[in-house]
Coordinates of C-alpha atoms in Angstrom, one line a residue:
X29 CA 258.5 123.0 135.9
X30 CA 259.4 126.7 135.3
X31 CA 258.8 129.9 137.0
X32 CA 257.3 131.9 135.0
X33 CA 256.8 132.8 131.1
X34 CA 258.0 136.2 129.4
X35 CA 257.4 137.8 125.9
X36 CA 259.4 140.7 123.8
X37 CA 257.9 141.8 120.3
X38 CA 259.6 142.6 117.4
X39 CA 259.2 146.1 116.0
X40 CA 258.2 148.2 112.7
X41 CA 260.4 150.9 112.4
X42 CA 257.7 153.8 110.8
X43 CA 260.4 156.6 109.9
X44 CA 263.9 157.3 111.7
X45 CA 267.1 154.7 109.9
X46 CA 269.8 154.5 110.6
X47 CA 269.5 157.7 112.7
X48 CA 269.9 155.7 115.9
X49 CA 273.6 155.4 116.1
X50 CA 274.3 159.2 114.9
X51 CA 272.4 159.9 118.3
X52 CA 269.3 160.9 116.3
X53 CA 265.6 160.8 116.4
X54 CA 263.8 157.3 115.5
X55 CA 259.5 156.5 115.8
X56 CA 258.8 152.8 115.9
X57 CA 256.3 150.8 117.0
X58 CA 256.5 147.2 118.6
X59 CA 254.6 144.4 116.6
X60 CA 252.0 141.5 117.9
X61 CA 254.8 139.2 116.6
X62 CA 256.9 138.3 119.8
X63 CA 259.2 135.5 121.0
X64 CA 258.0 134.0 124.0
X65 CA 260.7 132.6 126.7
X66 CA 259.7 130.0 129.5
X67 CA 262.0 130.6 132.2
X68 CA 263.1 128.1 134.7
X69 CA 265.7 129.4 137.3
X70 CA 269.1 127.1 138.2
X71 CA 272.0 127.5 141.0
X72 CA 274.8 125.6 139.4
X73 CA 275.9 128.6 137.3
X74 CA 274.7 126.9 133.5
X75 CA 272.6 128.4 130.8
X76 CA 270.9 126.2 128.9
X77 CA 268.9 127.5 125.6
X78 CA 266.8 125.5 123.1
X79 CA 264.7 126.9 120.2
X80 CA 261.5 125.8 118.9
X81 CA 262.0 127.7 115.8
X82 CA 264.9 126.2 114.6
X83 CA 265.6 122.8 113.1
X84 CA 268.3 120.2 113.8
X85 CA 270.7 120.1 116.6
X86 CA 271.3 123.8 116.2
X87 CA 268.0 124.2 117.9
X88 CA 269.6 123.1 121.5
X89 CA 269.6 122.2 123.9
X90 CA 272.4 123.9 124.1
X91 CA 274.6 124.3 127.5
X92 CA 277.0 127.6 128.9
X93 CA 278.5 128.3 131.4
X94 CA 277.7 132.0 132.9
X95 CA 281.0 133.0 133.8
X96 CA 282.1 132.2 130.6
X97 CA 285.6 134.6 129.4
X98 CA 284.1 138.2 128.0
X99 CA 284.7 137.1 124.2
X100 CA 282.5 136.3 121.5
X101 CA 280.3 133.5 121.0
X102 CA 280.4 131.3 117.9
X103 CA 278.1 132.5 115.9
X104 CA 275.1 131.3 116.1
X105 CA 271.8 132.4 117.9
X106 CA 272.5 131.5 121.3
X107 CA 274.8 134.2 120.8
X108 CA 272.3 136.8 122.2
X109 CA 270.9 135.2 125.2
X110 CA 274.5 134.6 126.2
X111 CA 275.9 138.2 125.2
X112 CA 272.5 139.5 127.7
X113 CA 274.1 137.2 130.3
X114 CA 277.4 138.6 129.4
X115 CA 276.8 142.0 129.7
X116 CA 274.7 141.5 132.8
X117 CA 277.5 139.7 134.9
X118 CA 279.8 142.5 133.1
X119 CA 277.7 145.3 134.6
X120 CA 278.1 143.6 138.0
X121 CA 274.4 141.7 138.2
X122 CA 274.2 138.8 140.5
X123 CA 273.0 136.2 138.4
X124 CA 272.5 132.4 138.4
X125 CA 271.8 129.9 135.8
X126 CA 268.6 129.2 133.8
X127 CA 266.8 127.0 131.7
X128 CA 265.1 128.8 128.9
X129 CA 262.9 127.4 126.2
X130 CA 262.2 130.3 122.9
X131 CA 259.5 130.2 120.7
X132 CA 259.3 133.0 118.2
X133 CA 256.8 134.6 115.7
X134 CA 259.0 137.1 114.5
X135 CA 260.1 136.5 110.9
X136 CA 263.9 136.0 111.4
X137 CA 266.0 138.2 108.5
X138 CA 263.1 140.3 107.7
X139 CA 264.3 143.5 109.4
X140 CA 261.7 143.5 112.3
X141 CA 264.3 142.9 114.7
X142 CA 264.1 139.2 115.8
X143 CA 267.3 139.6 117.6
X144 CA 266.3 142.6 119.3
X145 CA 263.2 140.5 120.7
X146 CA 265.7 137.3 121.7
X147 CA 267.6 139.8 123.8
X148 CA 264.7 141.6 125.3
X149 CA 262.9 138.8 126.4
X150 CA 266.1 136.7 128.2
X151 CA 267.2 140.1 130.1
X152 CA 263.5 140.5 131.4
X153 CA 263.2 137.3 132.4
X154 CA 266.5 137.0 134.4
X155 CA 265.4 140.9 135.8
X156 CA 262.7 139.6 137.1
X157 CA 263.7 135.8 138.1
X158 CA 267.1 138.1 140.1
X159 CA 265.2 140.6 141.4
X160 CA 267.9 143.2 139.8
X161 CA 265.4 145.6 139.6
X162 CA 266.6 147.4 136.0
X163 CA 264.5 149.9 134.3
X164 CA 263.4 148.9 130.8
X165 CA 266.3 151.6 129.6
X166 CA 268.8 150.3 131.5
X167 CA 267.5 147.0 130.1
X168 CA 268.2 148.0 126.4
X169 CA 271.4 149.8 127.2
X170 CA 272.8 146.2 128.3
X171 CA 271.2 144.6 125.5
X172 CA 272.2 146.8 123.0
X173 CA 275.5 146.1 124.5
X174 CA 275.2 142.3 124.6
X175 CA 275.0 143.0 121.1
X176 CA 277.2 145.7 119.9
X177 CA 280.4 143.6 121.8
X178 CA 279.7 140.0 122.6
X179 CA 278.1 139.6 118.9
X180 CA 279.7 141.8 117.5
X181 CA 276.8 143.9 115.3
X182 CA 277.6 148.1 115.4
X183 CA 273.8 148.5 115.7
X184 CA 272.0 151.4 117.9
X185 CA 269.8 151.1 120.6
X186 CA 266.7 151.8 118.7
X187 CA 265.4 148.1 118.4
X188 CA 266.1 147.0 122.2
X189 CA 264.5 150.1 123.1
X190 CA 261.6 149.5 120.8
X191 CA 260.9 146.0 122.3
X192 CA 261.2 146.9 125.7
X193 CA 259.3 150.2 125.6
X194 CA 256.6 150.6 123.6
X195 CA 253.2 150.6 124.3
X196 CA 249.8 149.1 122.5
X197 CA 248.4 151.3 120.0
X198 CA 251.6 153.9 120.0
X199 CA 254.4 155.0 118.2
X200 CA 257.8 155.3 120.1
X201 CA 259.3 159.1 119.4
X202 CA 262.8 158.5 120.6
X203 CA 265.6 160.4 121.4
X204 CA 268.5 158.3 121.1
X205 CA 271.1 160.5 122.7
X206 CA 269.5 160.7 126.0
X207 CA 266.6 158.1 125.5
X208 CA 264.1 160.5 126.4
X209 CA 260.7 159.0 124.7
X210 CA 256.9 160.3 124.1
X211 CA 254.6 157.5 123.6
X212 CA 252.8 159.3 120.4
X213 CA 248.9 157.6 119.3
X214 CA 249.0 155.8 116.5
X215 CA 245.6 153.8 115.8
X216 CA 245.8 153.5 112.5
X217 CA 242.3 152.3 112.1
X218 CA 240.7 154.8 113.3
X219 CA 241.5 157.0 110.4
X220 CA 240.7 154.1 107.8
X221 CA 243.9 153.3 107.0
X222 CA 246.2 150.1 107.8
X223 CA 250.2 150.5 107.8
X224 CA 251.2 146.6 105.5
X225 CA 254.4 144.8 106.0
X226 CA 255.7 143.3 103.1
X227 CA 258.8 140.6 104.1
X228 CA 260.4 140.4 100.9
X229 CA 262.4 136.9 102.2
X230 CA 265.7 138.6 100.8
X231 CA 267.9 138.2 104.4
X232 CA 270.1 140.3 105.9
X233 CA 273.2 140.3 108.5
X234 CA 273.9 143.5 110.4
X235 CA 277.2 141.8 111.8
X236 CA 278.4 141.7 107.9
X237 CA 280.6 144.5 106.5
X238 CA 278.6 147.0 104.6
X239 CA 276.2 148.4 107.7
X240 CA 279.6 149.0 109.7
X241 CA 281.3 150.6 106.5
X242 CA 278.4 152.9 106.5
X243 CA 278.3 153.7 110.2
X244 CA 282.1 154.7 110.1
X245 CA 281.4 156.9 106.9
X246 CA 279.1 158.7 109.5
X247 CA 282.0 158.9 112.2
X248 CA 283.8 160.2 109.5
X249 CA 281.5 162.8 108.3
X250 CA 280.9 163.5 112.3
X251 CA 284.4 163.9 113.0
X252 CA 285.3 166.4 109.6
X253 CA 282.6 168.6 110.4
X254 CA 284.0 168.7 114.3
X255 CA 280.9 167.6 115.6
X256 CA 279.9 164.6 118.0
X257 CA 277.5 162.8 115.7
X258 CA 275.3 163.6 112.3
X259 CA 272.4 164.2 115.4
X260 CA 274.0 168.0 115.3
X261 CA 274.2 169.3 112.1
X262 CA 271.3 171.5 111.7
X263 CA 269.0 170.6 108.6
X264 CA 268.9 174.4 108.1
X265 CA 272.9 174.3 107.6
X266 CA 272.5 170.9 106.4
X267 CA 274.2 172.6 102.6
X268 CA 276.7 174.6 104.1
X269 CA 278.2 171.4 105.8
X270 CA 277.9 169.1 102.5
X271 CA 280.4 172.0 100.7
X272 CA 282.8 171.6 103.9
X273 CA 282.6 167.7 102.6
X274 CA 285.2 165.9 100.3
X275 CA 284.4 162.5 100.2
X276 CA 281.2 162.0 98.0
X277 CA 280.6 158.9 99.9
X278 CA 280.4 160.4 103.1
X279 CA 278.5 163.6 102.0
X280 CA 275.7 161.2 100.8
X281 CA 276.0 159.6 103.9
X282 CA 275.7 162.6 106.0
X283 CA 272.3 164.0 104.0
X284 CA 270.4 161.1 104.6
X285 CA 271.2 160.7 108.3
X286 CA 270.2 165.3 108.4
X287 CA 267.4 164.7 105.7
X288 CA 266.3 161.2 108.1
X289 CA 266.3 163.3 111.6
X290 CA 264.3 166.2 110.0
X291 CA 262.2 163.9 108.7
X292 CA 261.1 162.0 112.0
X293 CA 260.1 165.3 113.5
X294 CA 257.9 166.2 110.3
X295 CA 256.4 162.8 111.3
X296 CA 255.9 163.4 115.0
X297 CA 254.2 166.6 113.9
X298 CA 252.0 165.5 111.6
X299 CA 250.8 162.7 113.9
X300 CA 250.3 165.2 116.9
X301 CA 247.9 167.2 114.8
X302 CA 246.1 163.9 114.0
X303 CA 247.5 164.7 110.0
X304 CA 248.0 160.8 109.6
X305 CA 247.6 160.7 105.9
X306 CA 250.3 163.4 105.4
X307 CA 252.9 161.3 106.6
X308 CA 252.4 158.9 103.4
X309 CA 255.2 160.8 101.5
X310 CA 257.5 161.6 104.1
X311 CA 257.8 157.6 104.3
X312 CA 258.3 157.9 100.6
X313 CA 261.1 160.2 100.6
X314 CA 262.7 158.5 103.3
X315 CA 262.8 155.3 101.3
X316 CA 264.5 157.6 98.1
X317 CA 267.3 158.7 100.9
X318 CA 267.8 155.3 101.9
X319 CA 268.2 154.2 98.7
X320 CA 269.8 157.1 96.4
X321 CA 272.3 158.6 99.5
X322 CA 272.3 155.5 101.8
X323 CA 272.6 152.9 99.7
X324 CA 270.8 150.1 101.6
X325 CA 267.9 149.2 99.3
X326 CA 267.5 146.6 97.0
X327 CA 265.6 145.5 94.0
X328 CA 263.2 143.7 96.1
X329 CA 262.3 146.6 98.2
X330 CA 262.7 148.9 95.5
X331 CA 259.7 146.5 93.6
X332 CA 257.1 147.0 96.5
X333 CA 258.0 150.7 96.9
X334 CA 257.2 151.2 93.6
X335 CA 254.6 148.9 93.1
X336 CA 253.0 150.1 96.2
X337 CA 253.1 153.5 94.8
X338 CA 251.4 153.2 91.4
X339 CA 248.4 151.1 93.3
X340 CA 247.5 153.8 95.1
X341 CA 249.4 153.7 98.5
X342 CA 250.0 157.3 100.2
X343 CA 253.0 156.6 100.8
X344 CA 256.3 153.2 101.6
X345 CA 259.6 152.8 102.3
X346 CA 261.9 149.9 103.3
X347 CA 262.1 149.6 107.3
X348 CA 265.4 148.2 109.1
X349 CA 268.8 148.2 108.6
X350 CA 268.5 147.3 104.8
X351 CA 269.9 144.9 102.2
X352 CA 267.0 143.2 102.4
X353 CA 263.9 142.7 105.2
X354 CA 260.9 144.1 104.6
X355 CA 258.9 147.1 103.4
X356 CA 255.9 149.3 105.0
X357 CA 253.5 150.9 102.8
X358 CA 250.3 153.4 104.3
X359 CA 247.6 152.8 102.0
X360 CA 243.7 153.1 102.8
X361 CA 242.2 150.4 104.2
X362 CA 240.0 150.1 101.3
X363 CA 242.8 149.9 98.9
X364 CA 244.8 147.2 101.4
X365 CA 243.6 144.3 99.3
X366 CA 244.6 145.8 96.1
X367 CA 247.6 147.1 96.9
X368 CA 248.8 143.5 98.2
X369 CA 247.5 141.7 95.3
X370 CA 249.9 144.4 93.2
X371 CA 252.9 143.9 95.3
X372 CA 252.5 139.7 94.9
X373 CA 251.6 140.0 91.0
X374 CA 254.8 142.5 90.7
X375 CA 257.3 139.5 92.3
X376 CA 255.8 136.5 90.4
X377 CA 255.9 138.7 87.1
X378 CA 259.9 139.2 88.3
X379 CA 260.4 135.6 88.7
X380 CA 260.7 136.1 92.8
X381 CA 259.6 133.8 95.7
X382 CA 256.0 135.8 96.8
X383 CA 256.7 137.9 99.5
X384 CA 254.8 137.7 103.1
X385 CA 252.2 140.2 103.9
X386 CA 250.5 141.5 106.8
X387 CA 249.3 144.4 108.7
X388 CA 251.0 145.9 111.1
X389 CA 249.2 146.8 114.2
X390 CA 251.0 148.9 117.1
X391 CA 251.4 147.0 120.2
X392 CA 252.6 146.3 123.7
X393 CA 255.8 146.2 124.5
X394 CA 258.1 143.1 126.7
X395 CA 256.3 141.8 129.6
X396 CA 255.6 138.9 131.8
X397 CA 252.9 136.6 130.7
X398 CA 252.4 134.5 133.3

């Protein structure tokens, strides 16, 4: 018996990285991939999660108690339904126990924001089953939070806000410092043209060292140019603050996250006046920023960039925090099929395990299902 059944969707992010937590400007787009929770509501204060996705006894079921002390879990995934439980209760939400079955099409590791999705879809579902009446915002906020402390991952809000906030056949324009949003049209199909994943199976771990190093460089750079966050440094004085810069690291650092913002609004703009073939290589130069000043490529993202590239694509980058994940690439619709049969022929030429790849098509974001 359960009371009801609820579904968050992983998300493509189409240009905007690691902007989020310099309080910048991020566009992505939630995918058809989703992990589905079934929901059945409890009084005796227990949370009890079990996986379908997951093999062995680390699927679950696995049993917590609610009021459990405000630390961090052990590790593992049930880590984000209990961190959302965490930071609900923390926020002062009245909330009992549940039962709560996952089931998840969202490739874990692949930088589409599983976790994101497992977080979404356990604070809707309690929302709803409480009656705490949160806004989807407010819903990422704690989420974000959930995952920032109880796991333990310096991430920004854009993925929770992605998964609870998008809408079918849009891009997300978002405004991380004041989480203003413009739902901006994005039917890709319309114009011809089909936006392809490529999962390159490399996995990654934003709770491990290197995406925090590179989020306190940004502090860093913030803090010696005497401004709040990267989000206000003009691009037009984006050189006058790199000479103010000692540190090479953090100057390289500090023009991707300028370069990154500026380009998310060249984006938006070409989108709004329906130019959807002209964002092709901003995406590209976003991926050399990412790599060359960033840092957070990899050779298997590099390989469908540039693969993607000489095939005739209009444009790719890699999407997601990095070190691995997955790769977008804009390429006609007519050249899809060719430029997939490239990508695969490129990573069994390099001796690597064939990546996964789909098209992407811009969907709805968390709701109830039934």
């Amino acid at each position: 018996m359960n009371d009801g059944v609820w579904a968050a969707p992983g998300r493509v992010n189409l240009i905007g990285e690691h902007t989020d937590y310099n309080g910048g400007f991020v566009m992505p787009f939630a995918l058809p991939h989703t992990v589905v929770a079934t929901v059945a509501r409890r009084d005796d204060g227990v949370l009890r999660l079990h996986s379908a996705d997951i093999d062995g006894a680390a699927a679950g079921p696995v049993e917590l108690r609610i009021d459990a002390p405000a630390t961090g879990g052990g590790g593992g995934w049930t880590d984000y339904p209990a961190g959302v439980v965490w930071a609900l209760r923390e926020a002062g939400h009245r909330i009992g126990g549940a039962d709560i079955h996952y089931e998840s099409t969202v490739p874990a590791g692949a930088g589409l924001s599983s976790s994101a999705a497992l977080e979404v879809v356990t604070a809707l579902a309690l929302n709803d089953l409480y009656e705490l009446g949160l806004e989807r915002w407010r819903i990422a906020r704690l989420c974000r939070r959930a995952e920032n402390v109880y796991v333990g991952a310096p991430t920004g809000i854009m993925d929770q806000m992605a998964s609870a906030c998008c809408t079918d056949g849009h891009a997300l324009h978002l405004d991380t410092r004041d989480l203003s949003l413009r739902q901006v049209p994005f039917e890709l199909g319309a114009h011809g043209l089909e936006l392809l994943v490529v999962d390159t199976g490399v996995k990654h771990s934003h709770s491990e060292g290197e995406y925090g190093r590179r989020r306190a460089g940004c502090e860093v750079g913030a803090a010696d140019l005497g401004v709040n966050a990267l989000r206000d440094v003009p691009h037009d004085a984006l050189d006058d603050a790199l000479a103010r810069l000692d540190d090479p690291e953090v100057r390289s650092l500090v023009r991707h996250v300028v370069t990154e913002n500026h380009r998310v609004e060249r984006a938006l703009a070409h989108l709004e006046a329906g130019e959807v073939r002209a964002i092709g290589p901003v995406l590209t130069e976003g991926h050399a920023s990412l790599r060359d000043d960033f840092h957070v490529s990899c050779r298997e993202l590099d390989l469908v960039v540039d693969t993607a590239l000489a095939s005739g694509a209009l444009g790719a980058r890699m999407t997601g925090g990095g070190f691995g994940g997955s790769a977008i690439v804009l390429t006609e619709s007519s050249s899809a099929h060719l430029v997939t049969k490239s990508v695969q022929e490129a990573f069994a030429s390099a001796s690597l395990d064939a990546p996964r790849v789909f098209t992407a098509a811009p969907s709805a974001g968390a709701r109830r299902v039934s």
